[in-house]
XYZ file of C-alpha atoms in Angstrom:
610
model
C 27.875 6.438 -4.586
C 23.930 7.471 -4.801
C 21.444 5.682 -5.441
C 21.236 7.283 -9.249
C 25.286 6.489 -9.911
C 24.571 2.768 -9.081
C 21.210 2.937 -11.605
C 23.717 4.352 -14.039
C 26.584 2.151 -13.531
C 24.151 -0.582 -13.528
C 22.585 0.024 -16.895
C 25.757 -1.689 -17.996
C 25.348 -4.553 -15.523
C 24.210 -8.137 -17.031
C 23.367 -9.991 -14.006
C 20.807 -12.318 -15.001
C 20.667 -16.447 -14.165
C 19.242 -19.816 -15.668
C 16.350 -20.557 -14.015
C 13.464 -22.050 -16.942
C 13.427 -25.656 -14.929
C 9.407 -26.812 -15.330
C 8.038 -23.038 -15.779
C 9.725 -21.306 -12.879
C 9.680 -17.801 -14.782
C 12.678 -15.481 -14.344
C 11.912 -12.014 -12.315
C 14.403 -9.223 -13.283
C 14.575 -6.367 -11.382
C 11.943 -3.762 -12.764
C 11.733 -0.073 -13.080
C 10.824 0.355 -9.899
C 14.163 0.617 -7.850
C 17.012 -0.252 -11.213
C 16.218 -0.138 -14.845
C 15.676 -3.697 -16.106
C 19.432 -5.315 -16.953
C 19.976 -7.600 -19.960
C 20.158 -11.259 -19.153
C 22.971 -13.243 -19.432
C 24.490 -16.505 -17.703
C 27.566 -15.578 -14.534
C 30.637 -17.657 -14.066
C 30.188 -17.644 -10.305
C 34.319 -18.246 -9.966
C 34.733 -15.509 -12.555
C 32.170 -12.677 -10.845
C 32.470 -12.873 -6.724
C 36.155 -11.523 -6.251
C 35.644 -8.051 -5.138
C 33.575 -6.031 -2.871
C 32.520 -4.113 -5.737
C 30.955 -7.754 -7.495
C 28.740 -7.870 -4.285
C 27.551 -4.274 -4.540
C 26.789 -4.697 -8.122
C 25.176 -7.638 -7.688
C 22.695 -7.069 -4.117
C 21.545 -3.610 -6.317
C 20.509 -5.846 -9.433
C 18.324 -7.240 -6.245
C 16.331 -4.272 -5.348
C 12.423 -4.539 -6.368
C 11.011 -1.875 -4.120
C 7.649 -0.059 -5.243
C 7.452 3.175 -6.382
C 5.013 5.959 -7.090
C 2.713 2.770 -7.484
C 1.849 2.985 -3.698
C -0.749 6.201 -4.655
C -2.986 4.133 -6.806
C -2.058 0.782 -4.841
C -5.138 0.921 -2.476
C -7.424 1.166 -5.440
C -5.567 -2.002 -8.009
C -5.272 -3.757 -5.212
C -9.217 -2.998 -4.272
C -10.175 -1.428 -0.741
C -12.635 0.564 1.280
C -10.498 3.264 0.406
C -10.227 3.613 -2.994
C -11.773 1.971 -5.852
C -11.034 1.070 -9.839
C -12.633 0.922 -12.778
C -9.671 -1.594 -14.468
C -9.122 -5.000 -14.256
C -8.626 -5.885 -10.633
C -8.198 -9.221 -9.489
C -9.943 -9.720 -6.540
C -13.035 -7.598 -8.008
C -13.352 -9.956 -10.663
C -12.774 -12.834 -7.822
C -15.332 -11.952 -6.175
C -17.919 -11.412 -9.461
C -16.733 -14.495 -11.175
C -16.121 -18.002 -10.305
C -12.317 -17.928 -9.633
C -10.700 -21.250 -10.186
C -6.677 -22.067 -10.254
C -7.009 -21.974 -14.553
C -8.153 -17.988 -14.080
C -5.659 -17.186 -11.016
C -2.586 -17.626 -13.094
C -0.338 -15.281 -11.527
C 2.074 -15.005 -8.802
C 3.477 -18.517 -9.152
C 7.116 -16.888 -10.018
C 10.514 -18.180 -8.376
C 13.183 -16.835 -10.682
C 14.179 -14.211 -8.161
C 14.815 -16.324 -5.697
C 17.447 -18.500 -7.087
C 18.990 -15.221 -7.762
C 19.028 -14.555 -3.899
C 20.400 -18.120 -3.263
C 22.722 -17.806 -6.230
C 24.315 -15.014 -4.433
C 24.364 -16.675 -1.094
C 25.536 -19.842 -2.542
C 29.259 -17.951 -4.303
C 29.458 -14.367 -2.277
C 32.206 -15.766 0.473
C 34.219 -16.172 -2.958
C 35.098 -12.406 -2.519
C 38.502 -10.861 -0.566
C 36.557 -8.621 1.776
C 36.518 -8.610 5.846
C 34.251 -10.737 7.393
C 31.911 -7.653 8.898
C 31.645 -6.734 4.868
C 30.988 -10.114 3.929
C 27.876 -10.560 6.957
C 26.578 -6.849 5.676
C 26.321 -8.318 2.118
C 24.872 -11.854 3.430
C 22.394 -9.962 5.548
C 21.331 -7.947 2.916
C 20.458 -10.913 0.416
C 18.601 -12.828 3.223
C 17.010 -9.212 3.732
C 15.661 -9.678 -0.074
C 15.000 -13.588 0.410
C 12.434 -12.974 3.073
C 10.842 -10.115 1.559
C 10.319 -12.643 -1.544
C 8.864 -15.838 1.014
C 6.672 -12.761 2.870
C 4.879 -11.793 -0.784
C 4.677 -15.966 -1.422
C 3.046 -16.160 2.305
C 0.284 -13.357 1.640
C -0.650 -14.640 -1.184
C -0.341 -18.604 -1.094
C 0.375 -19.502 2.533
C 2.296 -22.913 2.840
C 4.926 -22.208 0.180
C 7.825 -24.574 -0.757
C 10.991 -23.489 1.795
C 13.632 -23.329 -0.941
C 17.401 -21.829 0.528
C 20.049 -23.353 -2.519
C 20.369 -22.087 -6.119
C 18.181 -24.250 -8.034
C 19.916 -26.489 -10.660
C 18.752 -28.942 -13.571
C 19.147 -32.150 -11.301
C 17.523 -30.475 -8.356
C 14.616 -32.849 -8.647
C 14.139 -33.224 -4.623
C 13.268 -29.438 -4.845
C 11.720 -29.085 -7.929
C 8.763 -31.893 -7.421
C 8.652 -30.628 -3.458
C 5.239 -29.892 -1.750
C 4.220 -26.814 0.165
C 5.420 -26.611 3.551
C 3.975 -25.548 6.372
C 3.339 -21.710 6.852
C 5.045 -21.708 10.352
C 7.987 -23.488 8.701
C 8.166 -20.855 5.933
C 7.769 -17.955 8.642
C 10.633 -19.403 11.053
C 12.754 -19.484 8.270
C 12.107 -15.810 7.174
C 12.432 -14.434 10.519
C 16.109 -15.870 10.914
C 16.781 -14.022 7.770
C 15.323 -10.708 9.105
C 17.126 -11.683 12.371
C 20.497 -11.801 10.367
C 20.665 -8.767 8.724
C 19.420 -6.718 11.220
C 22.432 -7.484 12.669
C 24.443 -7.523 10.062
C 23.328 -4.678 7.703
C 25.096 -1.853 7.792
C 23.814 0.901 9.958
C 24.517 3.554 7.165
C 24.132 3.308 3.565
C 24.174 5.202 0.438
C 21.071 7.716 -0.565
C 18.812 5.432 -1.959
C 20.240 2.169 -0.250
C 19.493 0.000 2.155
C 20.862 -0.089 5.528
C 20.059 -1.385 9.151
C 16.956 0.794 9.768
C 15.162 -0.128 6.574
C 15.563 -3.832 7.599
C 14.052 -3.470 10.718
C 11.244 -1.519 9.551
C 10.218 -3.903 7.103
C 10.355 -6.705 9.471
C 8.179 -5.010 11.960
C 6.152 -4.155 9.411
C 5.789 -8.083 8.780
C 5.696 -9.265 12.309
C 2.867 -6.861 13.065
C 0.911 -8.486 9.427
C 2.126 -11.899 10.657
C 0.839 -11.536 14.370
C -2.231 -10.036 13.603
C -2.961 -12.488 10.658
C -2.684 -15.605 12.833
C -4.906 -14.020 15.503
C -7.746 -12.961 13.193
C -7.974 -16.151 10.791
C -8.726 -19.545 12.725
C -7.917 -21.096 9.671
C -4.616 -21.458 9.785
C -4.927 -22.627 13.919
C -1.819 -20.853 14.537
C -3.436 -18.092 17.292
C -1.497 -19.434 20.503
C 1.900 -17.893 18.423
C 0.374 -14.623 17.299
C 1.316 -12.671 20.666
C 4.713 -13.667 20.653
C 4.842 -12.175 16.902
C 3.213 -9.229 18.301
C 5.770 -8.671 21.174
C 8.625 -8.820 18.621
C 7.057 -6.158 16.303
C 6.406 -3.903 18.831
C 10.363 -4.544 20.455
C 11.392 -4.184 17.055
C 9.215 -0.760 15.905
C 10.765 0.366 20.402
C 14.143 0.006 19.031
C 13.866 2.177 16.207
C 12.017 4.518 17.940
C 14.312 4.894 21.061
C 17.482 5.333 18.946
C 16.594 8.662 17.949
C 17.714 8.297 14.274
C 14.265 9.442 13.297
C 11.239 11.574 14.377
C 8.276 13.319 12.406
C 8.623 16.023 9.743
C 7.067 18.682 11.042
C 7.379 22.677 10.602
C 4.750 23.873 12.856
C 2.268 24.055 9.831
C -0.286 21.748 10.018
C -2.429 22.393 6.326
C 0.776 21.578 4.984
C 3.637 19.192 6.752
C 1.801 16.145 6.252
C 1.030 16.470 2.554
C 4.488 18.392 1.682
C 6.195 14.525 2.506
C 4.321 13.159 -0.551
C 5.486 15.756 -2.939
C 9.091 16.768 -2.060
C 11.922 17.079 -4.116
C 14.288 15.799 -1.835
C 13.242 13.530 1.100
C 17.022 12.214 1.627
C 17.605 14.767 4.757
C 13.797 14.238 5.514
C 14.165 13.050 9.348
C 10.721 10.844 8.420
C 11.815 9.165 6.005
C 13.411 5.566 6.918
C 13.786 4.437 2.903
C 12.154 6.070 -0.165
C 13.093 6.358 -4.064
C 14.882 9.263 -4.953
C 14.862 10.553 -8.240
C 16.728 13.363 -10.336
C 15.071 14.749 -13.550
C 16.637 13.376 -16.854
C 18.479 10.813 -14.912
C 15.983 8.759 -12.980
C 12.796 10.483 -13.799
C 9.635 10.319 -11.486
C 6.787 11.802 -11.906
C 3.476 9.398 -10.739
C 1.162 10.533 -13.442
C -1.751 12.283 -14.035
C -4.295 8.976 -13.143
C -3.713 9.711 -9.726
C -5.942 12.089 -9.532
C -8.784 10.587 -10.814
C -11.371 9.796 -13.851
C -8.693 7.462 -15.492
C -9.179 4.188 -13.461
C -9.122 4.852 -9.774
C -10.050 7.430 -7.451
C -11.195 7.436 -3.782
C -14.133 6.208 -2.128
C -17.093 8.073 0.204
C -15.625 5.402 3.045
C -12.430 6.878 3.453
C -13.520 10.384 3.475
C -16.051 9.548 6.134
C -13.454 7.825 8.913
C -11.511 11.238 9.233
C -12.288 12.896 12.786
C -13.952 16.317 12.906
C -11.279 18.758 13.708
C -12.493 18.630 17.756
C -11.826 15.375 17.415
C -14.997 14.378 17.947
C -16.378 11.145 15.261
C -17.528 12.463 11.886
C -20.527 9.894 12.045
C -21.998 11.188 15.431
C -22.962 14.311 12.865
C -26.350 14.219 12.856
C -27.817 13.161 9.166
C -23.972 12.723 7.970
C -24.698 10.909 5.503
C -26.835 13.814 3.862
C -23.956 15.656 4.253
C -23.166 17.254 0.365
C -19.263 17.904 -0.482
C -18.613 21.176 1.023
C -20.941 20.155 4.369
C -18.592 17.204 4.428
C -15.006 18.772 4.232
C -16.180 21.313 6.870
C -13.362 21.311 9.964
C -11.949 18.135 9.987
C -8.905 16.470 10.317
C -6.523 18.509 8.508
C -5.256 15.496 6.762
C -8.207 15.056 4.638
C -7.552 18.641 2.912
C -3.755 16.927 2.426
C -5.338 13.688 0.784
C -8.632 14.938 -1.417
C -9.275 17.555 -3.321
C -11.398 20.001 -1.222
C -13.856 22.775 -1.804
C -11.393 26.214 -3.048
C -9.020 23.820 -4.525
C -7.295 25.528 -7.439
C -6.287 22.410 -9.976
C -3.067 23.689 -12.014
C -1.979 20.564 -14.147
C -5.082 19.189 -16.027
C -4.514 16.433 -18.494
C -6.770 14.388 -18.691
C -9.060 16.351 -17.159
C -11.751 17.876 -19.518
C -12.592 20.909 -17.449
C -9.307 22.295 -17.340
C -7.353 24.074 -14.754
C -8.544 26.675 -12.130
C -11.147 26.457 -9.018
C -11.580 22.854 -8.651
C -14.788 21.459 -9.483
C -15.877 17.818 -9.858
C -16.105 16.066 -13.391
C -18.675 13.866 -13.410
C -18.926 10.391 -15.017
C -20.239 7.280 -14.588
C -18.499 4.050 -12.638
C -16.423 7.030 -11.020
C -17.214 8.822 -7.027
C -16.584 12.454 -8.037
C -13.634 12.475 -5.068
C -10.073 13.376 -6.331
C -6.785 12.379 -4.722
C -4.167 14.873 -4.407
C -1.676 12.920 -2.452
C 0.683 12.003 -4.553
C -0.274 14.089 -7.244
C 2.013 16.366 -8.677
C 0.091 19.728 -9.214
C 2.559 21.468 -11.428
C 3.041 21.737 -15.283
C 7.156 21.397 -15.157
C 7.788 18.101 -16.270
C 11.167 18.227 -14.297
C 9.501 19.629 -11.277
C 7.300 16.683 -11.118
C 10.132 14.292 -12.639
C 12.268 15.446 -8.959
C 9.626 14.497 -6.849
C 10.743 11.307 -3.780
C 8.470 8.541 -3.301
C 8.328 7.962 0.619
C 8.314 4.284 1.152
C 9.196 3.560 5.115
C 7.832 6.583 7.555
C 8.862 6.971 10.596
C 5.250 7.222 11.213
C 4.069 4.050 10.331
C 6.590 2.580 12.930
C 4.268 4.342 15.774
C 1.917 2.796 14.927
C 3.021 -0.462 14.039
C 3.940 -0.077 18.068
C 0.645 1.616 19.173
C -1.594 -1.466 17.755
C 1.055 -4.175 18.513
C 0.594 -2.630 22.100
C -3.020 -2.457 21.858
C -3.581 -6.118 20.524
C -1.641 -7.467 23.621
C -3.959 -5.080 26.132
C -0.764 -3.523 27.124
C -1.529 -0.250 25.688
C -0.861 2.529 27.990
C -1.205 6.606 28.241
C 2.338 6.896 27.721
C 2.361 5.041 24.470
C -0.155 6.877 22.996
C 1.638 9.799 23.768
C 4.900 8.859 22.165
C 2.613 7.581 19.026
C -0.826 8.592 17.721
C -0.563 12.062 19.584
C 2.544 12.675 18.013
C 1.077 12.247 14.464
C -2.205 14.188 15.556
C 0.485 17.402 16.962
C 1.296 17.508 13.447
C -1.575 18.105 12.243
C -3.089 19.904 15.426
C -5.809 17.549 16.686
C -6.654 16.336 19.782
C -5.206 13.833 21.869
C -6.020 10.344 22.168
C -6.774 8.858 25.981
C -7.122 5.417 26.946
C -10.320 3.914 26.828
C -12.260 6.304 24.232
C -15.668 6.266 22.911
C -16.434 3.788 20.953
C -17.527 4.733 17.151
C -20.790 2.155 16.380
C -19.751 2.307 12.553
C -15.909 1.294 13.211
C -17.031 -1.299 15.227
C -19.529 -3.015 13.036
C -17.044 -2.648 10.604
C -14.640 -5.195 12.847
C -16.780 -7.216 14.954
C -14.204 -10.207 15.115
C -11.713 -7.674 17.748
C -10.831 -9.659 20.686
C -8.246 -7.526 22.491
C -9.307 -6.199 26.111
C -8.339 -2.728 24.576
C -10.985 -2.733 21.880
C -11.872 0.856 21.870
C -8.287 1.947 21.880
C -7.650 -0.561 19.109
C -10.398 0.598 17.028
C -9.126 4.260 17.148
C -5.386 3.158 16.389
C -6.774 1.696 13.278
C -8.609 4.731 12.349
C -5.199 6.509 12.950
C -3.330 4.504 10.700
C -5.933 4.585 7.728
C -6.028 8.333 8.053
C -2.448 8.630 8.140
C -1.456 6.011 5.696
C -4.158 6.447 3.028
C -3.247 6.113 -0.440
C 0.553 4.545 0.113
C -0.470 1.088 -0.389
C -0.909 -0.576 2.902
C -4.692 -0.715 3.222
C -5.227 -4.175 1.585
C -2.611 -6.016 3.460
C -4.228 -4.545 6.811
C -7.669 -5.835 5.883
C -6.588 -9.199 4.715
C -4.600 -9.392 8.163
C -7.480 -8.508 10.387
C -9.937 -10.751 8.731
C -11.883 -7.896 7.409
C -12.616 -9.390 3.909
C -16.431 -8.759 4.220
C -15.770 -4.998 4.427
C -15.491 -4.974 0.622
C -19.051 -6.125 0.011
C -19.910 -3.135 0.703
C -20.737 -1.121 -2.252
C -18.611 1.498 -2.900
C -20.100 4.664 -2.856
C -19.317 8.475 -3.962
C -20.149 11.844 -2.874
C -23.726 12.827 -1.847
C -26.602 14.904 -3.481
C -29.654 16.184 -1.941
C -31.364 16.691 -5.184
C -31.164 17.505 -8.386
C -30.450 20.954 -9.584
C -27.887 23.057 -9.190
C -25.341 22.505 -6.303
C -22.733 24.722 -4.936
C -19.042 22.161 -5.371
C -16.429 24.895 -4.518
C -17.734 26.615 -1.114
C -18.390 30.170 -2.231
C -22.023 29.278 -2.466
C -22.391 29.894 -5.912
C -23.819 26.563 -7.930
C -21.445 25.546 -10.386
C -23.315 21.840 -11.824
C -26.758 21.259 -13.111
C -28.475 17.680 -12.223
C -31.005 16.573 -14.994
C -33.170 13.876 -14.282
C -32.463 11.154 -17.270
C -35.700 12.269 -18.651
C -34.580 15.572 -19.824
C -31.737 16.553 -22.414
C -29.008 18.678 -21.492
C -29.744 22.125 -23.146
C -27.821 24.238 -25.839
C -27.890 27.276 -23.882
C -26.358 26.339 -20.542
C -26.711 28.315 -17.303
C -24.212 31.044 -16.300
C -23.927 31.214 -12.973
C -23.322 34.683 -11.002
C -19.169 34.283 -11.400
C -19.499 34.447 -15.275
C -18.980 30.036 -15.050
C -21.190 28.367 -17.385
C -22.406 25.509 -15.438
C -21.517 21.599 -16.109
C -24.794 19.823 -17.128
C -25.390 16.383 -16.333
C -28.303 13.606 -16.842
C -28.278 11.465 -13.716
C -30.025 8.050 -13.194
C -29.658 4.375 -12.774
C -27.622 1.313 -13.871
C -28.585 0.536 -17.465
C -29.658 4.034 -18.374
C -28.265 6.238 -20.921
C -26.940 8.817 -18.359
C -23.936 10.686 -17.217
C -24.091 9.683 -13.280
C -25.403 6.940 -11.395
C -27.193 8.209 -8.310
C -28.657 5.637 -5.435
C -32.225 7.201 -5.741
C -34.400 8.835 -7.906
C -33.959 12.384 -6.986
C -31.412 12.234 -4.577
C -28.444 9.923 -3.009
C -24.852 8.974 -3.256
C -23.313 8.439 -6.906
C -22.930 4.819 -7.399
C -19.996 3.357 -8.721
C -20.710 -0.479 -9.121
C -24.075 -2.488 -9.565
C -22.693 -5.792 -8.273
C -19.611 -5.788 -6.063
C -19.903 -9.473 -5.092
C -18.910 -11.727 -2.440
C -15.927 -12.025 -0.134
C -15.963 -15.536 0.567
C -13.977 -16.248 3.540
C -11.066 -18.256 4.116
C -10.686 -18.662 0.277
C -10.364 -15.193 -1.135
C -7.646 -14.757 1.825
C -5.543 -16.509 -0.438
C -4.586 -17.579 -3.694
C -4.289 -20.808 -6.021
C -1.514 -22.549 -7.178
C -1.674 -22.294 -10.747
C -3.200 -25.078 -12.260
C -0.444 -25.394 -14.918
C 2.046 -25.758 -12.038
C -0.016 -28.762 -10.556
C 0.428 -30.811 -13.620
C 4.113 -30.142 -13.552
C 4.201 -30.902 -10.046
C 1.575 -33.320 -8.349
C 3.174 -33.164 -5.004
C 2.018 -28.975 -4.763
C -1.647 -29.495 -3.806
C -4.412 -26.562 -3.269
C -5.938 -25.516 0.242
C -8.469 -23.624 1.421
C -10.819 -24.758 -1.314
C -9.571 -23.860 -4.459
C -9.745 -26.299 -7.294
């Protein structure tokens, strides 16, 4: 049965289970893997007698993202990508955050669904193998849960029985430890990769899946503890490291997976984020399938830009010139304008941003319509355009077919290439079966050990310790380049203590001056800048290609203008006045809501939040 029979079947599923005790607020699963299912209480000796109970249950578990990984690096706020909505740690960082504004997060309902499950599944006449597969798979969703509580709070209450109305001992508990909370995750990672079945349905999850989420953790978890003295849990961070590289060498020396590629590399690597099938894709380790007018896709027009988020100067500049030589050694890059800037470099910027000769076929939202792509202009906004992930085509059910990739087999090289790196036991060989495979695909050069060392990477991350630092700093370029825009950018500069990279202010694309300016590459100006002095006239220019030309008034923060620009005459648009301050530990983390202290004196905050 796919993926799309279970959602089906399941729309008639009411799995849902008491939890309201003292605020804990009940998670359903959401549209993102199983439409939401209507609530209802579950005789536990009624329910668990079949192996079809079990499967109906574990899929009313699934909470995996969706097309929500393109815009992820901008809600979730970046150097890659930036947003003009209502982003928590943006307004953390221009506010005075306190644990009565950060309300959110503190949700447990979920979880007593996982131990629910755990507590009554044995109940059921299956074999014992069927009955492990189904254990491992809940304790596959229960640490999952505890890893989202860990990013986010730390030292979380260990809870591992279905929560009931006399459960006082667990309902008035403290935090515990981090380390506590960790060991206890890992033995539920440790169980069902074991246990999980090796095969699954489309859409499903099996062995593989498991393990590349929990490398995916062990490399966050290893790397955290090294990079935050805070926590003063460094002496265990290369043991954590060992295991996620072990775990990312297993899956890559079983041969179940290896990169798309077709020999075409201005294509292969964007073609993965808008495909309408990705199950045979040999890639792709998990993803959400869907099938117009059954499960429809589709991940919107905003993800292109000028709704709320869009991409950032940053990004664009830590792509390698096609020689693979560093973009910043250029000399004046900075002064580089948009076409100067997309000129011969790493093919995968071309896959990620709208480029100069770009031909824009589904419009929407925006105003200048279809055709040659040029930049619309407006304030708060960089004048960069994603295009990964966006679905360039009018057909709704063209775009409503289109897989979401969630687990790449690429992100597993590289979750081994910096575990490696971190431990200074990086060698030739590694590299080989990791970065240079992803750069084949897209024909650049070759890494080597001990490269040049870029000056604006490394001011970027002046905390790296390994003995391997120039190697390390690379891998990370690597795995920004490759992994832009799905959501993992946040999580990796949390991780390596790289908070203070977001006081940076964001910035977008360059002008030399005002006047016109050439956006497309056939050297034929297609804007007009005004200085905020001047009005835009009646009788626009028509430029040599019959185009009348897009007028805008530029100028500062507070002006009545069209576009913020960093100087006078000439400079970067400018997105933000005041981008704040990272302050470090406590923006690492979050507080317990204040509502839940009252309920519970015995949960207490850390890291200095009141």
């Amino acid at each position: 049965m796919s993926a799309i029979e279970y959602t089906k079947k399941n729309k008639f599923l009411k799995i849902g289970l008491f939890i309201g005790l003292l605020a804990l607020s009940t998670v359903s699963c959401n549209d993102d893997f199983l439409e939401k299912t209507p609530e209802t209480d579950i005789d536990a000796g009624n329910f668990f007698n079949t192996e079809g109970d079990l499967n109906l249950y574990i899929y009313n578990l699934y909470n995996f993202p969706s097309t929500g990984i393109y815009t992820a690096d901008a809600y979730n706020l970046t150097d890659n990508a930036f947003s003009t909505g209502n982003v928590e740690l943006k307004t953390m960082m221009t506010t005075n955050p306190s644990s009565t504004t950060i309300t959110g997060g503190w949700d447990w309902g979920q979880l007593r669904n996982f131990n629910f499950f755990l507590a009554h599944f044995r109940r059921a006449n299956a074999a014992e193998d069927r009955l492990n597969h189904f254990e491992g798979l809940a304790r596959f969703f229960r640490a999952r849960f505890y890893v989202d509580k860990i990013k986010r709070y730390s030292d979380v209450p260990w809870i591992d029985v279905p929560l009931e109305a006399n459960s006082e001992d667990i309902l008035f508990a403290g935090r515990d430890p981090r380390e506590t909370v960790v060991n206890h995750l890992i033995e539920d990672y440790e169980f069902a990769m074991n246990n999980v079945d090796v095969s699954a349905p489309k859409g499903a999850v099996n062995r593989w899946v498991v393990k590349a989420d929990y490398a995916r953790f062990l490399l966050y978890e290893g790397t955290f503890r090294k990079y935050h003295a805070e926590l003063n849990l460094s002496e265990s961070a290369d043991e954590l490291l060992q295991k996620a590289a072990a775990v990312a060498k297993e899956i890559m020396d079983s041969g179940t997976f290896s990169l798309y590629s077709t020999g075409k590399p201005n294509e292969d690597y964007g073609s993965l984020f808008a495909s309408a099938d990705l199950s045979s894709n040999p890639e792709i380790i998990f993803g959400r399938f869907y099938q117009a007018n059954v499960l429809n896709g589709d991940s919107g027009e905003g993800v292109f830009g000028n709704y709320e988020t869009y991409p950032q100067k940053d990004l664009v500049q830590a792509y390698l010139m096609k020689d693979g030589s560093f973009y910043s050694s250029r000399p004046n890059y900075q002064q580089n304008e948009f076409v100067e800037e997309f000129s011969n470099r790493d093919p995968r910027l071309y896959q990620t941003f709208a480029y100069p000769g770009w031909v824009l076929v589904r419009s929407g939202t925006y105003a200048q319509g279809t055709g040659l792509y040029v930049q619309q202009l407006a304030k708060n906004f960089s004048g960069y355009h994603q295009i990964k992930g966006f679905y360039n085509t009018t057909d709704q059910d063209v775009r409503n077919n289109m897989d979401v990739p969630l687990y790449r087999f690429a992100e597993v090289l590289l979750i081994y290439a910096e575990a490696r790196a971190e431990l200074a036991q990086l060698t030739q060989g590694d590299l080989d079966i990791t970065v240079n495979k992803l750069r084949d695909r897209v024909g650049m050069p070759h890494m080597t050990l001990n490269p040049p060392m870029d000056p604006v990477e490394a001011a970027k991350f002046p905390n790296l310790s390994s003995a391997q630092r120039s190697e390390l700093l690379e891998i990370r370029r690597e795995r920004r380049v490759e992994l832009a825009m799905e959501g993992l950018r946040h999580d990796d500069l949390m991780r390596w203590e790289a908070g203070k990279v977001l006081e940076k202010e964001p910035q977008g694309i360059y002008f030399a001056s005002l006047g016109k300016h050439d956006l497309t590459g056939d050297g034929v100006p297609d804007i007009y800048l005004l200085p905020a002095s001047q009005s835009i006239p009646n009788d626009k220019e028509t430029n040599s290609l019959g185009k009348v030309l897009q007028y805008y008034r530029v100028g500062t923060f507070g002006q009545d203008v069209s576009v913020f620009l960093g100087g006078a005459n000439a400079g970067n648009i400018q997105i933000i006045e005041d981008v704040g301050t990272f302050v470090a530990p406590k923006y690492y983390y979050r507080p317990i809501p204040q509502q839940q202290i009252m309920l519970n004196p015995n949960l207490k905050q850390i890291f200095d939040w009141e």
